[in-house]
């Protein structure tokens, strides 16, 4: 972690809230040793950007005071090594029962997602199904971009993959995602680029069955 002096004022405020919990403008001012006006200017910008949220807290004496805490969006800016733990656990499972057990886990996840999303695909046109899939993937953090080549062919680009470290070790995860797309869309799906294989994105060519 960078020394305090190397951090911007905004980053210092974020770290203070991460380690101390919600703080008032006065508490932040006292810790940073800058003017309260400057602190409130930073707080206003950070609240507008969705990094912090305020709430009123009753004091023993005097009027209620506003305190500021991190939003879920800001919490996600801090490093989290979930993939390391997941890889360790999957490695232990593969060691004890074989890699086929790990593959079955990915298949069960695929089947669960298929069951979850089938209802929102029902009775939609092919084009609407593809658009809905792009929305679902975007909501799940894949940073999708969709290109239409008529009503029967689309290119789906995923600029982020939340499980890329895991998929890089267990390629069956990528195979299951491809199978899921084909099943949900009832389409031919070809993946030509893959983040888990060190490409700069995942790219799918989606064509309606003829």
PDB file of C-alpha atoms in Angstrom:
ATOM      1  CA  UNK A   1       0.000   0.000   0.000  1.00  0.00           C
ATOM      2  CA  UNK A   2       1.260   3.481  -0.789  1.00  0.00           C
ATOM      3  CA  UNK A   3       2.342   5.755   2.056  1.00  0.00           C
ATOM      4  CA  UNK A   4      -0.260   8.255   3.114  1.00  0.00           C
ATOM      5  CA  UNK A   5       1.596  11.162   1.543  1.00  0.00           C
ATOM      6  CA  UNK A   6       1.452   9.479  -1.887  1.00  0.00           C
ATOM      7  CA  UNK A   7      -2.335   9.244  -1.833  1.00  0.00           C
ATOM      8  CA  UNK A   8      -4.746  11.855  -3.138  1.00  0.00           C
ATOM      9  CA  UNK A   9      -7.067  13.491  -0.611  1.00  0.00           C
ATOM     10  CA  UNK A  10      -9.937  11.442  -1.994  1.00  0.00           C
ATOM     11  CA  UNK A  11      -8.004   8.180  -1.587  1.00  0.00           C
ATOM     12  CA  UNK A  12      -7.029   9.147   1.966  1.00  0.00           C
ATOM     13  CA  UNK A  13     -10.708   9.743   2.810  1.00  0.00           C
ATOM     14  CA  UNK A  14     -11.666   6.381   1.289  1.00  0.00           C
ATOM     15  CA  UNK A  15      -8.982   4.566   3.277  1.00  0.00           C
ATOM     16  CA  UNK A  16     -10.012   6.332   6.484  1.00  0.00           C
ATOM     17  CA  UNK A  17     -13.613   5.237   6.007  1.00  0.00           C
ATOM     18  CA  UNK A  18     -12.492   1.702   5.157  1.00  0.00           C
ATOM     19  CA  UNK A  19     -10.464   1.379   8.347  1.00  0.00           C
ATOM     20  CA  UNK A  20     -12.568   3.502  10.744  1.00  0.00           C
ATOM     21  CA  UNK A  21     -16.096   3.240   9.391  1.00  0.00           C
ATOM     22  CA  UNK A  22     -18.420   6.233   8.795  1.00  0.00           C
ATOM     23  CA  UNK A  23     -16.931   9.620   9.733  1.00  0.00           C
ATOM     24  CA  UNK A  24     -18.222  13.169  10.068  1.00  0.00           C
ATOM     25  CA  UNK A  25     -16.761  16.064   8.089  1.00  0.00           C
ATOM     26  CA  UNK A  26     -15.171  17.401  11.297  1.00  0.00           C
ATOM     27  CA  UNK A  27     -13.485  14.063  12.054  1.00  0.00           C
ATOM     28  CA  UNK A  28     -12.081  13.934   8.534  1.00  0.00           C
ATOM     29  CA  UNK A  29     -10.922  17.563   8.797  1.00  0.00           C
ATOM     30  CA  UNK A  30      -9.119  16.882  12.070  1.00  0.00           C
ATOM     31  CA  UNK A  31      -7.311  13.861  10.639  1.00  0.00           C
ATOM     32  CA  UNK A  32      -6.297  15.426   7.324  1.00  0.00           C
ATOM     33  CA  UNK A  33      -5.428  18.831   8.788  1.00  0.00           C
ATOM     34  CA  UNK A  34      -7.045  20.718   5.917  1.00  0.00           C
ATOM     35  CA  UNK A  35      -9.949  23.148   5.921  1.00  0.00           C
ATOM     36  CA  UNK A  36     -13.470  21.885   6.493  1.00  0.00           C
ATOM     37  CA  UNK A  37     -14.530  23.682   3.310  1.00  0.00           C
ATOM     38  CA  UNK A  38     -12.037  21.576   1.306  1.00  0.00           C
ATOM     39  CA  UNK A  39     -13.238  18.396   2.993  1.00  0.00           C
ATOM     40  CA  UNK A  40     -16.877  19.182   2.242  1.00  0.00           C
ATOM     41  CA  UNK A  41     -15.987  19.874  -1.381  1.00  0.00           C
ATOM     42  CA  UNK A  42     -14.365  16.428  -1.643  1.00  0.00           C
ATOM     43  CA  UNK A  43     -17.303  14.781   0.136  1.00  0.00           C
ATOM     44  CA  UNK A  44     -19.774  16.421  -2.237  1.00  0.00           C
ATOM     45  CA  UNK A  45     -17.873  15.174  -5.287  1.00  0.00           C
ATOM     46  CA  UNK A  46     -17.460  11.667  -3.848  1.00  0.00           C
ATOM     47  CA  UNK A  47     -21.147  11.456  -2.976  1.00  0.00           C
ATOM     48  CA  UNK A  48     -22.065  12.563  -6.486  1.00  0.00           C
ATOM     49  CA  UNK A  49     -19.728   9.889  -7.915  1.00  0.00           C
ATOM     50  CA  UNK A  50     -21.428   7.183  -5.842  1.00  0.00           C
ATOM     51  CA  UNK A  51     -18.396   6.467  -3.654  1.00  0.00           C
ATOM     52  CA  UNK A  52     -19.902   7.529  -0.321  1.00  0.00           C
ATOM     53  CA  UNK A  53     -23.322   7.999   1.212  1.00  0.00           C
ATOM     54  CA  UNK A  54     -24.409  10.091   4.177  1.00  0.00           C
ATOM     55  CA  UNK A  55     -26.803   9.523   7.037  1.00  0.00           C
ATOM     56  CA  UNK A  56     -27.840  11.552  10.047  1.00  0.00           C
ATOM     57  CA  UNK A  57     -26.741  10.308  13.473  1.00  0.00           C
ATOM     58  CA  UNK A  58     -28.245  11.600  16.693  1.00  0.00           C
ATOM     59  CA  UNK A  59     -25.813  13.039  19.232  1.00  0.00           C
ATOM     60  CA  UNK A  60     -26.133  12.971  23.021  1.00  0.00           C
ATOM     61  CA  UNK A  61     -26.159  16.762  22.954  1.00  0.00           C
ATOM     62  CA  UNK A  62     -26.977  19.102  20.123  1.00  0.00           C
ATOM     63  CA  UNK A  63     -28.353  18.551  16.645  1.00  0.00           C
ATOM     64  CA  UNK A  64     -27.966  15.331  14.606  1.00  0.00           C
ATOM     65  CA  UNK A  65     -24.694  15.135  12.657  1.00  0.00           C
ATOM     66  CA  UNK A  66     -24.141  13.828   9.136  1.00  0.00           C
ATOM     67  CA  UNK A  67     -21.655  10.982   8.843  1.00  0.00           C
ATOM     68  CA  UNK A  68     -20.256   9.584   5.616  1.00  0.00           C
ATOM     69  CA  UNK A  69     -19.510   5.964   4.789  1.00  0.00           C
ATOM     70  CA  UNK A  70     -18.482   3.870   1.789  1.00  0.00           C
ATOM     71  CA  UNK A  71     -21.022   2.629  -0.726  1.00  0.00           C
ATOM     72  CA  UNK A  72     -20.901  -0.939  -2.060  1.00  0.00           C
ATOM     73  CA  UNK A  73     -19.396   0.486  -5.255  1.00  0.00           C
ATOM     74  CA  UNK A  74     -16.494   1.999  -3.291  1.00  0.00           C
ATOM     75  CA  UNK A  75     -15.990  -1.212  -1.294  1.00  0.00           C
ATOM     76  CA  UNK A  76     -15.377  -3.014  -4.569  1.00  0.00           C
ATOM     77  CA  UNK A  77     -12.474  -0.682  -5.362  1.00  0.00           C
ATOM     78  CA  UNK A  78     -10.378  -2.284  -2.635  1.00  0.00           C
ATOM     79  CA  UNK A  79      -8.323  -5.369  -3.591  1.00  0.00           C
ATOM     80  CA  UNK A  80     -10.040  -8.706  -3.014  1.00  0.00           C
ATOM     81  CA  UNK A  81      -8.253 -11.964  -3.775  1.00  0.00           C
ATOM     82  CA  UNK A  82     -11.349 -14.144  -3.937  1.00  0.00           C
ATOM     83  CA  UNK A  83     -10.010 -15.959  -6.994  1.00  0.00           C
ATOM     84  CA  UNK A  84      -6.934 -17.095  -5.017  1.00  0.00           C
ATOM     85  CA  UNK A  85      -9.099 -18.773  -2.381  1.00  0.00           C
ATOM     86  CA  UNK A  86     -11.341 -20.284  -5.058  1.00  0.00           C
ATOM     87  CA  UNK A  87      -8.363 -21.685  -6.960  1.00  0.00           C
ATOM     88  CA  UNK A  88      -6.947 -23.142  -3.747  1.00  0.00           C
ATOM     89  CA  UNK A  89     -10.252 -24.848  -2.921  1.00  0.00           C
ATOM     90  CA  UNK A  90     -10.719 -26.171  -6.453  1.00  0.00           C
ATOM     91  CA  UNK A  91      -7.137 -27.422  -6.404  1.00  0.00           C
ATOM     92  CA  UNK A  92      -7.799 -29.318  -3.167  1.00  0.00           C
ATOM     93  CA  UNK A  93     -10.952 -30.840  -4.665  1.00  0.00           C
ATOM     94  CA  UNK A  94      -9.124 -31.885  -7.844  1.00  0.00           C
ATOM     95  CA  UNK A  95      -6.340 -33.427  -5.766  1.00  0.00           C
ATOM     96  CA  UNK A  96      -8.750 -35.462  -3.652  1.00  0.00           C
ATOM     97  CA  UNK A  97     -11.359 -36.552  -6.172  1.00  0.00           C
ATOM     98  CA  UNK A  98      -9.917 -35.741  -9.588  1.00  0.00           C
ATOM     99  CA  UNK A  99     -10.383 -32.817 -11.980  1.00  0.00           C
ATOM    100  CA  UNK A 100     -13.609 -34.335 -13.285  1.00  0.00           C
ATOM    101  CA  UNK A 101     -15.236 -33.289  -9.995  1.00  0.00           C
ATOM    102  CA  UNK A 102     -14.242 -29.691 -10.669  1.00  0.00           C
ATOM    103  CA  UNK A 103     -15.686 -29.928 -14.180  1.00  0.00           C
ATOM    104  CA  UNK A 104     -18.976 -31.171 -12.738  1.00  0.00           C
ATOM    105  CA  UNK A 105     -19.116 -28.099 -10.479  1.00  0.00           C
ATOM    106  CA  UNK A 106     -18.859 -25.816 -13.504  1.00  0.00           C
ATOM    107  CA  UNK A 107     -21.562 -27.855 -15.254  1.00  0.00           C
ATOM    108  CA  UNK A 108     -23.873 -27.549 -12.258  1.00  0.00           C
ATOM    109  CA  UNK A 109     -23.279 -23.781 -12.246  1.00  0.00           C
ATOM    110  CA  UNK A 110     -24.122 -23.695 -15.969  1.00  0.00           C
ATOM    111  CA  UNK A 111     -27.337 -25.654 -15.420  1.00  0.00           C
ATOM    112  CA  UNK A 112     -28.333 -23.413 -12.507  1.00  0.00           C
ATOM    113  CA  UNK A 113     -27.813 -20.268 -14.600  1.00  0.00           C
ATOM    114  CA  UNK A 114     -29.731 -21.790 -17.488  1.00  0.00           C
ATOM    115  CA  UNK A 115     -32.682 -22.501 -15.217  1.00  0.00           C
ATOM    116  CA  UNK A 116     -32.431 -18.990 -13.769  1.00  0.00           C
ATOM    117  CA  UNK A 117     -32.407 -17.182 -17.127  1.00  0.00           C
ATOM    118  CA  UNK A 118     -34.711 -19.377 -19.222  1.00  0.00           C
ATOM    119  CA  UNK A 119     -37.799 -17.590 -17.911  1.00  0.00           C
ATOM    120  CA  UNK A 120     -36.635 -14.158 -19.124  1.00  0.00           C
ATOM    121  CA  UNK A 121     -35.840 -15.616 -22.572  1.00  0.00           C
ATOM    122  CA  UNK A 122     -39.212 -17.280 -23.040  1.00  0.00           C
ATOM    123  CA  UNK A 123     -41.286 -16.131 -26.048  1.00  0.00           C
ATOM    124  CA  UNK A 124     -38.671 -13.534 -27.088  1.00  0.00           C
ATOM    125  CA  UNK A 125     -37.429 -13.155 -30.655  1.00  0.00           C
ATOM    126  CA  UNK A 126     -33.880 -14.281 -31.403  1.00  0.00           C
ATOM    127  CA  UNK A 127     -32.616 -10.696 -31.498  1.00  0.00           C
ATOM    128  CA  UNK A 128     -34.295  -9.856 -28.186  1.00  0.00           C
ATOM    129  CA  UNK A 129     -32.806 -12.970 -26.581  1.00  0.00           C
ATOM    130  CA  UNK A 130     -29.314 -11.908 -27.627  1.00  0.00           C
ATOM    131  CA  UNK A 131     -29.866  -8.371 -26.355  1.00  0.00           C
ATOM    132  CA  UNK A 132     -31.173  -9.706 -23.041  1.00  0.00           C
ATOM    133  CA  UNK A 133     -28.152 -12.005 -22.687  1.00  0.00           C
ATOM    134  CA  UNK A 134     -25.844  -9.030 -23.261  1.00  0.00           C
ATOM    135  CA  UNK A 135     -27.700  -7.122 -20.512  1.00  0.00           C
ATOM    136  CA  UNK A 136     -27.431 -10.078 -18.117  1.00  0.00           C
ATOM    137  CA  UNK A 137     -23.699 -10.424 -18.724  1.00  0.00           C
ATOM    138  CA  UNK A 138     -23.197  -6.686 -18.318  1.00  0.00           C
ATOM    139  CA  UNK A 139     -25.077  -6.724 -14.998  1.00  0.00           C
ATOM    140  CA  UNK A 140     -22.754  -9.539 -13.893  1.00  0.00           C
ATOM    141  CA  UNK A 141     -19.647  -7.441 -14.503  1.00  0.00           C
ATOM    142  CA  UNK A 142     -18.572  -8.583 -17.981  1.00  0.00           C
ATOM    143  CA  UNK A 143     -18.655  -5.067 -19.531  1.00  0.00           C
ATOM    144  CA  UNK A 144     -20.432  -6.176 -22.678  1.00  0.00           C
ATOM    145  CA  UNK A 145     -20.719  -4.570 -26.095  1.00  0.00           C
ATOM    146  CA  UNK A 146     -23.131  -5.914 -28.707  1.00  0.00           C
ATOM    147  CA  UNK A 147     -22.936  -5.466 -32.473  1.00  0.00           C
ATOM    148  CA  UNK A 148     -25.794  -6.409 -34.776  1.00  0.00           C
ATOM    149  CA  UNK A 149     -25.220  -7.820 -38.258  1.00  0.00           C
ATOM    150  CA  UNK A 150     -28.868  -8.072 -39.204  1.00  0.00           C
ATOM    151  CA  UNK A 151     -31.469  -9.896 -37.116  1.00  0.00           C
ATOM    152  CA  UNK A 152     -29.752 -13.299 -37.427  1.00  0.00           C
ATOM    153  CA  UNK A 153     -26.127 -12.567 -36.511  1.00  0.00           C
ATOM    154  CA  UNK A 154     -24.548 -10.698 -33.592  1.00  0.00           C
ATOM    155  CA  UNK A 155     -21.099 -10.144 -32.141  1.00  0.00           C
ATOM    156  CA  UNK A 156     -20.945 -10.082 -28.349  1.00  0.00           C
ATOM    157  CA  UNK A 157     -17.811  -8.585 -26.826  1.00  0.00           C
ATOM    158  CA  UNK A 158     -16.967  -8.995 -23.126  1.00  0.00           C
ATOM    159  CA  UNK A 159     -14.255  -6.563 -22.045  1.00  0.00           C
ATOM    160  CA  UNK A 160     -14.024  -7.978 -18.515  1.00  0.00           C
ATOM    161  CA  UNK A 161     -14.254 -11.463 -17.049  1.00  0.00           C
ATOM    162  CA  UNK A 162     -14.822 -11.773 -13.279  1.00  0.00           C
ATOM    163  CA  UNK A 163     -13.623 -15.401 -13.369  1.00  0.00           C
ATOM    164  CA  UNK A 164     -10.720 -15.051 -15.827  1.00  0.00           C
ATOM    165  CA  UNK A 165      -8.099 -16.267 -13.325  1.00  0.00           C
ATOM    166  CA  UNK A 166     -10.187 -19.361 -12.597  1.00  0.00           C
ATOM    167  CA  UNK A 167     -11.039 -19.973 -16.258  1.00  0.00           C
ATOM    168  CA  UNK A 168      -7.343 -19.640 -17.119  1.00  0.00           C
ATOM    169  CA  UNK A 169      -6.649 -22.673 -14.928  1.00  0.00           C
ATOM    170  CA  UNK A 170      -9.858 -24.589 -15.612  1.00  0.00           C
ATOM    171  CA  UNK A 171     -10.809 -24.197 -19.281  1.00  0.00           C
ATOM    172  CA  UNK A 172     -14.021 -26.132 -18.710  1.00  0.00           C
ATOM    173  CA  UNK A 173     -15.474 -22.949 -17.175  1.00  0.00           C
ATOM    174  CA  UNK A 174     -15.222 -21.253 -20.588  1.00  0.00           C
ATOM    175  CA  UNK A 175     -16.724 -24.300 -22.314  1.00  0.00           C
ATOM    176  CA  UNK A 176     -19.685 -24.207 -19.939  1.00  0.00           C
ATOM    177  CA  UNK A 177     -20.271 -20.515 -20.654  1.00  0.00           C
ATOM    178  CA  UNK A 178     -20.285 -21.232 -24.388  1.00  0.00           C
ATOM    179  CA  UNK A 179     -22.731 -24.119 -23.858  1.00  0.00           C
ATOM    180  CA  UNK A 180     -24.947 -21.832 -21.746  1.00  0.00           C
ATOM    181  CA  UNK A 181     -25.121 -19.211 -24.500  1.00  0.00           C
ATOM    182  CA  UNK A 182     -25.964 -21.829 -27.135  1.00  0.00           C
ATOM    183  CA  UNK A 183     -28.669 -23.347 -24.976  1.00  0.00           C
ATOM    184  CA  UNK A 184     -30.309 -20.068 -23.916  1.00  0.00           C
ATOM    185  CA  UNK A 185     -30.286 -18.617 -27.416  1.00  0.00           C
ATOM    186  CA  UNK A 186     -30.847 -21.842 -29.378  1.00  0.00           C
ATOM    187  CA  UNK A 187     -28.063 -20.591 -31.642  1.00  0.00           C
ATOM    188  CA  UNK A 188     -24.639 -21.376 -33.069  1.00  0.00           C
ATOM    189  CA  UNK A 189     -22.061 -19.596 -30.904  1.00  0.00           C
ATOM    190  CA  UNK A 190     -18.375 -19.347 -31.747  1.00  0.00           C
ATOM    191  CA  UNK A 191     -15.797 -17.827 -29.409  1.00  0.00           C
ATOM    192  CA  UNK A 192     -12.889 -16.311 -31.341  1.00  0.00           C
ATOM    193  CA  UNK A 193     -11.137 -14.425 -28.515  1.00  0.00           C
ATOM    194  CA  UNK A 194     -10.854 -15.231 -24.810  1.00  0.00           C
ATOM    195  CA  UNK A 195      -9.585 -13.190 -21.866  1.00  0.00           C
ATOM    196  CA  UNK A 196      -8.605 -16.358 -20.013  1.00  0.00           C
ATOM    197  CA  UNK A 197      -6.273 -17.183 -22.919  1.00  0.00           C
ATOM    198  CA  UNK A 198      -4.601 -13.767 -22.685  1.00  0.00           C
ATOM    199  CA  UNK A 199      -6.645 -12.088 -25.410  1.00  0.00           C
ATOM    200  CA  UNK A 200      -7.789  -8.546 -24.619  1.00  0.00           C
ATOM    201  CA  UNK A 201     -11.471  -9.535 -24.527  1.00  0.00           C
ATOM    202  CA  UNK A 202     -13.886 -12.413 -25.041  1.00  0.00           C
ATOM    203  CA  UNK A 203     -15.586 -12.256 -28.419  1.00  0.00           C
ATOM    204  CA  UNK A 204     -18.553 -14.398 -29.445  1.00  0.00           C
ATOM    205  CA  UNK A 205     -20.068 -14.683 -32.908  1.00  0.00           C
ATOM    206  CA  UNK A 206     -23.733 -15.607 -32.467  1.00  0.00           C
ATOM    207  CA  UNK A 207     -25.737 -16.926 -35.399  1.00  0.00           C
ATOM    208  CA  UNK A 208     -29.358 -18.028 -35.481  1.00  0.00           C
ATOM    209  CA  UNK A 209     -29.901 -21.701 -36.353  1.00  0.00           C
ATOM    210  CA  UNK A 210     -30.899 -22.081 -39.984  1.00  0.00           C
TER     211      UNK A 210
END
